[in-house]
Amino acid sequence: MNRINKNILYVTYFVSIIVVGSIGFYIIGGDDWSWLDSFYMTIITLFFVGFSEVHPLTDLGRIWAIVVIIFGVAGIGMLFTSMRDIIIYFNTYRRILMMNKIKKLKDHFIICGYGRMGAVIARELKEQDQSFIVIEQNEQKVEAIRELGMFCIHGDATLDDILKSASVIDAKGIAVALNTDQDNLFVTMTIRTLNSEAFLLSRCSNNQNRSKLLRSGANKVINPYVTGGHRMAESLLRPEITDVVSVTTPGDENLDLNIDEINVKKIPKFIGKTIKDTKIRDNYDLMIVCIIHNNNFTTINPRSDQIIEKNDTIMVIGDKEKLDLFASQQTS
C-alpha cells in the first residue's frame, strides 16, 4: 500500500509541474499566449524536445523556463520510477492470479520443458482445449509461453517445490521433455513419488536409458530420434505410403503392427471395388480400418461392401512384414 501511495504522489507531483508551468507561461506571456501555447511550451521544456519557442520569451519567461526544467527533471525521474514500479506490480499481480488458478486445477496435464518436443505437445493440448501447465526454466521462453495464453511456471522441474506448485499431485498426465536423459530420469523418479496414479510419459535421447526410465516409473518412453528416423526410413523405402504409424507392444516383442495410410491412386486395381472384393484380408491378412474420402469425410471401420473410390485414402493395419509384402506387390 505504501508503494501505491508513493506512486500516486509521484504522478501528482508531475501533473502539478505541468499545471503550474502552464499557468506561469500564460501569465508571463500576456495577451500573446493562449492556454494551448502555454501547455505546449511546458511540455517541450520538460521533455527537452528542442522545438522553437511558441513566442519569443522575455527574461522573466526564460527564468520561468529554467525553474520548470529544474523541478521538471525531478518530476520526470519520479514518473519513470513510478511507471517501472507499476509495471513490476502488475506483473507480480498477474503471476499471483495465475498461481491461484493453477492451485485450483485438477486432472490437468503438466509439460516439463518447452523445447521442440514440449512445444509440440503444448500446441496439441491447446488445440484440443485441455488444461495444462508448462514448467520452463528459460525466462524468455516463459514470457513467450504466457503471451500465447498458456499457464507457465518459471522454475527448475528437478525441484520438488516447483513440481508441487504445478499441482503435480492432482495431475492426470505428465510429459517429461527436458534436454538431458539424466534430468528426465531424476524428474521421472521425483514425480512418481509425488503422484503414483498419473500417466507419465518421458523423453529419452539414448535408447540405453529407456529401461531405466521405465523402472523409475514412466509408463511410456519415447525417443524422438528413433521414432523420426524410423518414419523417414519407411517413407524412403516405401514412397507409395502417405504416412506410417507404428504400434509397439511391450508385452509381446514379436508383435510389430503398423498402420499405413495409402492413397488409392497408387493401387489402381482397388478403384471401384468393394473392400471384400479387394481380398486384402484373404491374401495379406490386413484390414482396412478407415477410409478418408475426397471431401475429407471419414468412414471408420467401413463395411465389407464399402466401395473404394479413386480419390480415397485408406488406412491399413497389420503386421509390418505383410504390409511390406502388400506394398511391394502393388508397385511391382
PDB file of C-alpha atoms in Angstrom, residues 40-290:
ATOM      1  CA  TYR A  40       2.765  23.227 -25.331  1.00  0.00           C
ATOM      2  CA  MET A  41       5.693  25.302 -24.090  1.00  0.00           C
ATOM      3  CA  THR A  42       5.642  23.491 -20.734  1.00  0.00           C
ATOM      4  CA  ILE A  43       5.703  20.062 -22.375  1.00  0.00           C
ATOM      5  CA  ILE A  44       8.599  20.795 -24.764  1.00  0.00           C
ATOM      6  CA  THR A  45      10.511  22.374 -21.870  1.00  0.00           C
ATOM      7  CA  LEU A  46      10.008  19.368 -19.576  1.00  0.00           C
ATOM      8  CA  PHE A  47      10.965  16.775 -22.157  1.00  0.00           C
ATOM      9  CA  PHE A  48      13.849  18.724 -23.751  1.00  0.00           C
ATOM     10  CA  VAL A  49      12.364  18.294 -27.205  1.00  0.00           C
ATOM     11  CA  GLY A  50      14.273  21.280 -28.584  1.00  0.00           C
ATOM     12  CA  PHE A  51      11.493  22.736 -30.722  1.00  0.00           C
ATOM     13  CA  SER A  52      11.483  26.509 -31.193  1.00  0.00           C
ATOM     14  CA  GLU A  53       9.634  28.692 -28.679  1.00  0.00           C
ATOM     15  CA  VAL A  54       5.969  29.382 -29.381  1.00  0.00           C
ATOM     16  CA  HIS A  55       6.546  33.111 -28.875  1.00  0.00           C
ATOM     17  CA  PRO A  56       9.760  34.990 -28.066  1.00  0.00           C
ATOM     18  CA  LEU A  57      10.466  34.724 -24.335  1.00  0.00           C
ATOM     19  CA  THR A  58      11.236  37.677 -22.124  1.00  0.00           C
ATOM     20  CA  ASP A  59      13.931  37.462 -19.473  1.00  0.00           C
ATOM     21  CA  LEU A  60      11.258  36.547 -16.941  1.00  0.00           C
ATOM     22  CA  GLY A  61       9.976  33.888 -19.318  1.00  0.00           C
ATOM     23  CA  ARG A  62      13.445  32.365 -19.637  1.00  0.00           C
ATOM     24  CA  ILE A  63      13.845  32.341 -15.851  1.00  0.00           C
ATOM     25  CA  TRP A  64      10.482  30.592 -15.535  1.00  0.00           C
ATOM     26  CA  ALA A  65      11.559  28.011 -18.142  1.00  0.00           C
ATOM     27  CA  ILE A  66      14.690  27.308 -16.075  1.00  0.00           C
ATOM     28  CA  VAL A  67      12.544  26.813 -12.953  1.00  0.00           C
ATOM     29  CA  VAL A  68      10.246  24.428 -14.843  1.00  0.00           C
ATOM     30  CA  ILE A  69      13.273  22.450 -16.070  1.00  0.00           C
ATOM     31  CA  ILE A  70      14.822  22.174 -12.592  1.00  0.00           C
ATOM     32  CA  PHE A  71      11.651  20.933 -10.923  1.00  0.00           C
ATOM     33  CA  GLY A  72      10.576  19.023 -14.008  1.00  0.00           C
ATOM     34  CA  VAL A  73      13.718  16.840 -14.159  1.00  0.00           C
ATOM     35  CA  ALA A  74      12.936  15.531 -10.699  1.00  0.00           C
ATOM     36  CA  GLY A  75       9.300  15.030 -11.700  1.00  0.00           C
ATOM     37  CA  ILE A  76      10.203  13.053 -14.828  1.00  0.00           C
ATOM     38  CA  GLY A  77      12.599  10.869 -12.834  1.00  0.00           C
ATOM     39  CA  MET A  78       9.911  10.129 -10.270  1.00  0.00           C
ATOM     40  CA  LEU A  79       7.387   9.461 -13.036  1.00  0.00           C
ATOM     41  CA  PHE A  80       9.642   6.894 -14.713  1.00  0.00           C
ATOM     42  CA  THR A  81      10.295   5.273 -11.323  1.00  0.00           C
ATOM     43  CA  SER A  82       6.552   5.164 -10.706  1.00  0.00           C
ATOM     44  CA  MET A  83       5.902   3.611 -14.123  1.00  0.00           C
ATOM     45  CA  ARG A  84       8.567   0.958 -13.520  1.00  0.00           C
ATOM     46  CA  ASP A  85       7.050   0.117 -10.124  1.00  0.00           C
ATOM     47  CA  ILE A  86       3.581  -0.064 -11.641  1.00  0.00           C
ATOM     48  CA  ILE A  87       4.796  -2.479 -14.331  1.00  0.00           C
ATOM     49  CA  ILE A  88       6.576  -4.631 -11.730  1.00  0.00           C
ATOM     50  CA  TYR A  89       3.494  -4.593  -9.521  1.00  0.00           C
ATOM     51  CA  PHE A  90       1.250  -5.512 -12.456  1.00  0.00           C
ATOM     52  CA  ASN A  91       3.492  -8.444 -13.443  1.00  0.00           C
ATOM     53  CA  THR A  92       3.594  -9.647  -9.831  1.00  0.00           C
ATOM     54  CA  TYR A  93      -0.173  -9.361  -9.562  1.00  0.00           C
ATOM     55  CA  ARG A  94      -0.593 -11.267 -12.837  1.00  0.00           C
ATOM     56  CA  ARG A  95       1.669 -14.078 -11.557  1.00  0.00           C
ATOM     57  CA  ILE A  96      -0.312 -14.260  -8.311  1.00  0.00           C
ATOM     58  CA  LEU A  97      -3.563 -14.584 -10.259  1.00  0.00           C
ATOM     59  CA  MET A  98      -2.019 -17.286 -12.454  1.00  0.00           C
ATOM     60  CA  MET A  99      -0.732 -19.268  -9.464  1.00  0.00           C
ATOM     61  CA  ASN A 100      -4.152 -19.069  -7.791  1.00  0.00           C
ATOM     62  CA  LYS A 101      -5.733 -20.510 -10.946  1.00  0.00           C
ATOM     63  CA  ILE A 102      -3.085 -23.245 -11.097  1.00  0.00           C
ATOM     64  CA  LYS A 103      -3.783 -24.263  -7.496  1.00  0.00           C
ATOM     65  CA  LYS A 104      -7.414 -24.911  -8.421  1.00  0.00           C
ATOM     66  CA  LEU A 105      -6.556 -27.195 -11.358  1.00  0.00           C
ATOM     67  CA  LYS A 106      -7.316 -30.899 -11.093  1.00  0.00           C
ATOM     68  CA  ASP A 107      -6.988 -33.715 -13.645  1.00  0.00           C
ATOM     69  CA  HIS A 108      -4.769 -31.493 -15.767  1.00  0.00           C
ATOM     70  CA  PHE A 109      -1.583 -32.146 -17.735  1.00  0.00           C
ATOM     71  CA  ILE A 110       1.957 -30.980 -16.993  1.00  0.00           C
ATOM     72  CA  ILE A 111       4.750 -30.471 -19.526  1.00  0.00           C
ATOM     73  CA  CYS A 112       8.248 -30.332 -18.080  1.00  0.00           C
ATOM     74  CA  GLY A 113      10.416 -28.471 -20.588  1.00  0.00           C
ATOM     75  CA  TYR A 114       9.426 -26.307 -23.546  1.00  0.00           C
ATOM     76  CA  GLY A 115      11.921 -27.432 -26.148  1.00  0.00           C
ATOM     77  CA  ARG A 116      10.941 -28.586 -29.615  1.00  0.00           C
ATOM     78  CA  MET A 117       9.114 -31.626 -28.278  1.00  0.00           C
ATOM     79  CA  GLY A 118       7.474 -29.798 -25.375  1.00  0.00           C
ATOM     80  CA  ALA A 119       6.288 -27.011 -27.686  1.00  0.00           C
ATOM     81  CA  VAL A 120       4.564 -29.517 -29.982  1.00  0.00           C
ATOM     82  CA  ILE A 121       2.854 -31.208 -27.017  1.00  0.00           C
ATOM     83  CA  ALA A 122       1.686 -27.836 -25.680  1.00  0.00           C
ATOM     84  CA  ARG A 123       0.307 -26.798 -29.065  1.00  0.00           C
ATOM     85  CA  GLU A 124      -1.609 -30.077 -29.438  1.00  0.00           C
ATOM     86  CA  LEU A 125      -3.108 -29.808 -25.940  1.00  0.00           C
ATOM     87  CA  LYS A 126      -4.103 -26.192 -26.536  1.00  0.00           C
ATOM     88  CA  GLU A 127      -5.792 -27.053 -29.837  1.00  0.00           C
ATOM     89  CA  GLN A 128      -7.789 -29.736 -28.013  1.00  0.00           C
ATOM     90  CA  ASP A 129      -8.745 -27.233 -25.275  1.00  0.00           C
ATOM     91  CA  GLN A 130      -7.077 -29.240 -22.493  1.00  0.00           C
ATOM     92  CA  SER A 131      -5.974 -27.793 -19.154  1.00  0.00           C
ATOM     93  CA  PHE A 132      -2.200 -27.958 -18.818  1.00  0.00           C
ATOM     94  CA  ILE A 133       0.800 -26.274 -17.215  1.00  0.00           C
ATOM     95  CA  VAL A 134       4.270 -25.815 -18.673  1.00  0.00           C
ATOM     96  CA  ILE A 135       7.327 -25.789 -16.407  1.00  0.00           C
ATOM     97  CA  GLU A 136      10.216 -23.949 -18.066  1.00  0.00           C
ATOM     98  CA  GLN A 137      13.498 -22.560 -16.738  1.00  0.00           C
ATOM     99  CA  ASN A 138      14.346 -20.185 -19.607  1.00  0.00           C
ATOM    100  CA  GLU A 139      12.897 -16.742 -18.793  1.00  0.00           C
ATOM    101  CA  GLN A 140      12.487 -15.698 -22.436  1.00  0.00           C
ATOM    102  CA  LYS A 141      10.553 -18.864 -23.220  1.00  0.00           C
ATOM    103  CA  VAL A 142       8.398 -18.319 -20.139  1.00  0.00           C
ATOM    104  CA  GLU A 143       7.285 -14.898 -21.381  1.00  0.00           C
ATOM    105  CA  ALA A 144       6.599 -16.306 -24.863  1.00  0.00           C
ATOM    106  CA  ILE A 145       4.506 -19.139 -23.385  1.00  0.00           C
ATOM    107  CA  ARG A 146       2.443 -16.734 -21.285  1.00  0.00           C
ATOM    108  CA  GLU A 147       1.924 -14.465 -24.278  1.00  0.00           C
ATOM    109  CA  LEU A 148       0.327 -17.466 -26.018  1.00  0.00           C
ATOM    110  CA  GLY A 149      -2.181 -17.670 -23.175  1.00  0.00           C
ATOM    111  CA  MET A 150      -0.744 -20.807 -21.546  1.00  0.00           C
ATOM    112  CA  PHE A 151      -0.128 -21.422 -17.861  1.00  0.00           C
ATOM    113  CA  CYS A 152       3.607 -21.471 -17.225  1.00  0.00           C
ATOM    114  CA  ILE A 153       5.700 -21.766 -14.077  1.00  0.00           C
ATOM    115  CA  HIS A 154       9.189 -20.287 -14.244  1.00  0.00           C
ATOM    116  CA  GLY A 155      11.485 -22.707 -12.490  1.00  0.00           C
ATOM    117  CA  ASP A 156      13.564 -25.876 -12.495  1.00  0.00           C
ATOM    118  CA  ALA A 157      11.431 -29.001 -12.900  1.00  0.00           C
ATOM    119  CA  THR A 158      14.017 -31.032 -10.956  1.00  0.00           C
ATOM    120  CA  LEU A 159      12.991 -29.196  -7.768  1.00  0.00           C
ATOM    121  CA  ASP A 160      10.190 -30.647  -5.643  1.00  0.00           C
ATOM    122  CA  ASP A 161       8.742 -27.224  -4.797  1.00  0.00           C
ATOM    123  CA  ILE A 162       8.359 -26.311  -8.469  1.00  0.00           C
ATOM    124  CA  LEU A 163       6.575 -29.593  -9.215  1.00  0.00           C
ATOM    125  CA  LYS A 164       4.285 -29.115  -6.229  1.00  0.00           C
ATOM    126  CA  SER A 165       3.468 -25.563  -7.328  1.00  0.00           C
ATOM    127  CA  ALA A 166       2.236 -27.064 -10.620  1.00  0.00           C
ATOM    128  CA  SER A 167      -0.235 -29.209  -8.624  1.00  0.00           C
ATOM    129  CA  VAL A 168       1.577 -32.359  -9.692  1.00  0.00           C
ATOM    130  CA  ILE A 169      -0.339 -34.369  -7.086  1.00  0.00           C
ATOM    131  CA  ASP A 170      -3.638 -33.702  -8.885  1.00  0.00           C
ATOM    132  CA  ALA A 171      -2.344 -34.093 -12.452  1.00  0.00           C
ATOM    133  CA  LYS A 172      -3.644 -36.925 -14.637  1.00  0.00           C
ATOM    134  CA  GLY A 173      -0.879 -36.854 -17.234  1.00  0.00           C
ATOM    135  CA  ILE A 174       2.715 -35.602 -17.222  1.00  0.00           C
ATOM    136  CA  ALA A 175       5.202 -35.307 -20.084  1.00  0.00           C
ATOM    137  CA  VAL A 176       8.873 -35.013 -19.120  1.00  0.00           C
ATOM    138  CA  ALA A 177      10.748 -33.497 -22.067  1.00  0.00           C
ATOM    139  CA  LEU A 178      13.888 -31.916 -20.639  1.00  0.00           C
ATOM    140  CA  ASN A 179      17.191 -31.590 -22.503  1.00  0.00           C
ATOM    141  CA  THR A 180      19.123 -34.481 -20.941  1.00  0.00           C
ATOM    142  CA  ASP A 181      18.263 -38.062 -20.057  1.00  0.00           C
ATOM    143  CA  GLN A 182      19.729 -37.509 -16.588  1.00  0.00           C
ATOM    144  CA  ASP A 183      17.271 -34.714 -15.850  1.00  0.00           C
ATOM    145  CA  ASN A 184      14.395 -36.695 -17.326  1.00  0.00           C
ATOM    146  CA  LEU A 185      15.320 -39.696 -15.166  1.00  0.00           C
ATOM    147  CA  PHE A 186      15.547 -37.612 -11.996  1.00  0.00           C
ATOM    148  CA  VAL A 187      12.276 -35.773 -12.648  1.00  0.00           C
ATOM    149  CA  THR A 188      10.503 -39.028 -13.535  1.00  0.00           C
ATOM    150  CA  MET A 189      11.548 -40.574 -10.223  1.00  0.00           C
ATOM    151  CA  THR A 190      10.507 -37.455  -8.300  1.00  0.00           C
ATOM    152  CA  ILE A 191       7.114 -37.205  -9.990  1.00  0.00           C
ATOM    153  CA  ARG A 192       6.352 -40.868  -9.366  1.00  0.00           C
ATOM    154  CA  THR A 193       6.990 -40.429  -5.626  1.00  0.00           C
ATOM    155  CA  LEU A 194       4.589 -37.453  -5.586  1.00  0.00           C
ATOM    156  CA  ASN A 195       1.894 -38.929  -7.816  1.00  0.00           C
ATOM    157  CA  SER A 196       1.591 -42.675  -8.274  1.00  0.00           C
ATOM    158  CA  GLU A 197      -1.538 -42.571 -10.449  1.00  0.00           C
ATOM    159  CA  ALA A 198      -0.772 -40.105 -13.265  1.00  0.00           C
ATOM    160  CA  PHE A 199       0.187 -41.349 -16.717  1.00  0.00           C
ATOM    161  CA  LEU A 200       3.872 -40.478 -17.010  1.00  0.00           C
ATOM    162  CA  LEU A 201       5.450 -40.006 -20.431  1.00  0.00           C
ATOM    163  CA  SER A 202       9.196 -39.430 -20.641  1.00  0.00           C
ATOM    164  CA  ARG A 203      11.595 -38.494 -23.420  1.00  0.00           C
ATOM    165  CA  CYS A 204      14.967 -40.144 -23.910  1.00  0.00           C
ATOM    166  CA  SER A 205      17.816 -39.416 -26.304  1.00  0.00           C
ATOM    167  CA  ASN A 206      19.724 -42.639 -25.751  1.00  0.00           C
ATOM    168  CA  ASN A 207      17.873 -45.944 -26.065  1.00  0.00           C
ATOM    169  CA  GLN A 208      20.104 -47.451 -23.371  1.00  0.00           C
ATOM    170  CA  ASN A 209      18.312 -45.221 -20.839  1.00  0.00           C
ATOM    171  CA  ARG A 210      14.832 -46.376 -21.854  1.00  0.00           C
ATOM    172  CA  SER A 211      14.736 -49.283 -19.400  1.00  0.00           C
ATOM    173  CA  LYS A 212      15.960 -47.026 -16.575  1.00  0.00           C
ATOM    174  CA  LEU A 213      13.163 -44.549 -17.208  1.00  0.00           C
ATOM    175  CA  LEU A 214      10.593 -47.347 -17.254  1.00  0.00           C
ATOM    176  CA  ARG A 215      11.931 -48.737 -13.973  1.00  0.00           C
ATOM    177  CA  SER A 216      11.820 -45.225 -12.494  1.00  0.00           C
ATOM    178  CA  GLY A 217       8.083 -45.042 -13.036  1.00  0.00           C
ATOM    179  CA  ALA A 218       7.500 -43.872 -16.603  1.00  0.00           C
ATOM    180  CA  ASN A 219       4.504 -45.518 -18.258  1.00  0.00           C
ATOM    181  CA  LYS A 220       5.923 -44.880 -21.694  1.00  0.00           C
ATOM    182  CA  VAL A 221       9.259 -43.654 -23.057  1.00  0.00           C
ATOM    183  CA  ILE A 222       9.690 -42.031 -26.457  1.00  0.00           C
ATOM    184  CA  ASN A 223      12.940 -41.466 -28.317  1.00  0.00           C
ATOM    185  CA  PRO A 224      12.106 -38.794 -30.929  1.00  0.00           C
ATOM    186  CA  TYR A 225      15.262 -39.521 -32.908  1.00  0.00           C
ATOM    187  CA  VAL A 226      14.486 -43.235 -33.277  1.00  0.00           C
ATOM    188  CA  THR A 227      10.808 -42.568 -33.997  1.00  0.00           C
ATOM    189  CA  GLY A 228      11.592 -39.865 -36.539  1.00  0.00           C
ATOM    190  CA  GLY A 229      14.340 -41.935 -38.154  1.00  0.00           C
ATOM    191  CA  HIS A 230      12.050 -44.954 -38.404  1.00  0.00           C
ATOM    192  CA  ARG A 231       9.329 -42.949 -40.140  1.00  0.00           C
ATOM    193  CA  MET A 232      11.830 -41.364 -42.527  1.00  0.00           C
ATOM    194  CA  ALA A 233      13.237 -44.786 -43.401  1.00  0.00           C
ATOM    195  CA  GLU A 234       9.719 -46.145 -44.014  1.00  0.00           C
ATOM    196  CA  SER A 235       8.916 -43.193 -46.277  1.00  0.00           C
ATOM    197  CA  LEU A 236      12.199 -43.627 -48.131  1.00  0.00           C
ATOM    198  CA  LEU A 237      11.769 -47.372 -48.653  1.00  0.00           C
ATOM    199  CA  ARG A 238       8.043 -47.181 -49.432  1.00  0.00           C
ATOM    200  CA  PRO A 239       7.283 -43.813 -51.073  1.00  0.00           C
ATOM    201  CA  GLU A 240       3.820 -45.019 -52.085  1.00  0.00           C
ATOM    202  CA  ILE A 241       2.814 -44.845 -48.409  1.00  0.00           C
ATOM    203  CA  THR A 242       1.406 -41.453 -47.397  1.00  0.00           C
ATOM    204  CA  ASP A 243       2.002 -41.938 -43.682  1.00  0.00           C
ATOM    205  CA  VAL A 244       3.077 -44.642 -41.232  1.00  0.00           C
ATOM    206  CA  VAL A 245       2.159 -45.243 -37.595  1.00  0.00           C
ATOM    207  CA  SER A 246       4.000 -47.926 -35.620  1.00  0.00           C
ATOM    208  CA  VAL A 247       2.307 -49.749 -32.740  1.00  0.00           C
ATOM    209  CA  THR A 248       4.662 -51.200 -30.142  1.00  0.00           C
ATOM    210  CA  THR A 249       3.575 -53.687 -27.509  1.00  0.00           C
ATOM    211  CA  PRO A 250       5.984 -54.032 -24.560  1.00  0.00           C
ATOM    212  CA  GLY A 251       4.478 -57.361 -23.531  1.00  0.00           C
ATOM    213  CA  ASP A 252       4.965 -59.008 -26.930  1.00  0.00           C
ATOM    214  CA  GLU A 253       8.243 -58.218 -28.663  1.00  0.00           C
ATOM    215  CA  ASN A 254       7.266 -60.343 -31.689  1.00  0.00           C
ATOM    216  CA  LEU A 255       4.197 -58.269 -32.492  1.00  0.00           C
ATOM    217  CA  ASP A 256       5.073 -55.443 -34.896  1.00  0.00           C
ATOM    218  CA  LEU A 257       1.905 -53.710 -36.034  1.00  0.00           C
ATOM    219  CA  ASN A 258       1.854 -50.783 -38.422  1.00  0.00           C
ATOM    220  CA  ILE A 259      -0.895 -48.545 -39.705  1.00  0.00           C
ATOM    221  CA  ASP A 260      -0.194 -47.391 -43.250  1.00  0.00           C
ATOM    222  CA  GLU A 261      -2.029 -44.525 -44.911  1.00  0.00           C
ATOM    223  CA  ILE A 262      -2.203 -45.233 -48.663  1.00  0.00           C
ATOM    224  CA  ASN A 263      -3.584 -43.125 -51.481  1.00  0.00           C
ATOM    225  CA  VAL A 264      -5.825 -45.351 -53.631  1.00  0.00           C
ATOM    226  CA  LYS A 265      -4.380 -43.789 -56.796  1.00  0.00           C
ATOM    227  CA  LYS A 266      -1.208 -45.782 -56.017  1.00  0.00           C
ATOM    228  CA  ILE A 267      -3.200 -49.054 -56.167  1.00  0.00           C
ATOM    229  CA  PRO A 268      -5.495 -48.561 -59.221  1.00  0.00           C
ATOM    230  CA  LYS A 269      -6.837 -52.138 -59.124  1.00  0.00           C
ATOM    231  CA  PHE A 270      -8.696 -51.230 -55.904  1.00  0.00           C
ATOM    232  CA  ILE A 271     -10.643 -48.387 -57.554  1.00  0.00           C
ATOM    233  CA  GLY A 272     -14.374 -49.122 -57.857  1.00  0.00           C
ATOM    234  CA  LYS A 273     -14.142 -52.348 -55.857  1.00  0.00           C
ATOM    235  CA  THR A 274     -15.690 -53.154 -52.509  1.00  0.00           C
ATOM    236  CA  ILE A 275     -13.384 -53.900 -49.586  1.00  0.00           C
ATOM    237  CA  LYS A 276     -14.410 -57.554 -49.780  1.00  0.00           C
ATOM    238  CA  ASP A 277     -13.580 -57.748 -53.492  1.00  0.00           C
ATOM    239  CA  THR A 278     -10.064 -56.404 -52.932  1.00  0.00           C
ATOM    240  CA  LYS A 279      -9.341 -59.630 -50.950  1.00  0.00           C
ATOM    241  CA  ILE A 280      -6.798 -57.661 -48.915  1.00  0.00           C
ATOM    242  CA  ARG A 281      -7.706 -59.657 -45.818  1.00  0.00           C
ATOM    243  CA  ASP A 282      -7.667 -63.054 -47.514  1.00  0.00           C
ATOM    244  CA  ASN A 283      -4.422 -62.508 -49.433  1.00  0.00           C
ATOM    245  CA  TYR A 284      -2.413 -60.419 -46.993  1.00  0.00           C
ATOM    246  CA  ASP A 285      -4.150 -60.766 -43.593  1.00  0.00           C
ATOM    247  CA  LEU A 286      -4.550 -56.973 -43.491  1.00  0.00           C
ATOM    248  CA  MET A 287      -7.545 -54.843 -42.506  1.00  0.00           C
ATOM    249  CA  ILE A 288      -8.803 -51.530 -43.877  1.00  0.00           C
ATOM    250  CA  VAL A 289      -9.811 -49.718 -40.688  1.00  0.00           C
ATOM    251  CA  CYS A 290     -10.600 -46.309 -42.124  1.00  0.00           C
TER     252      CYS A 290
END
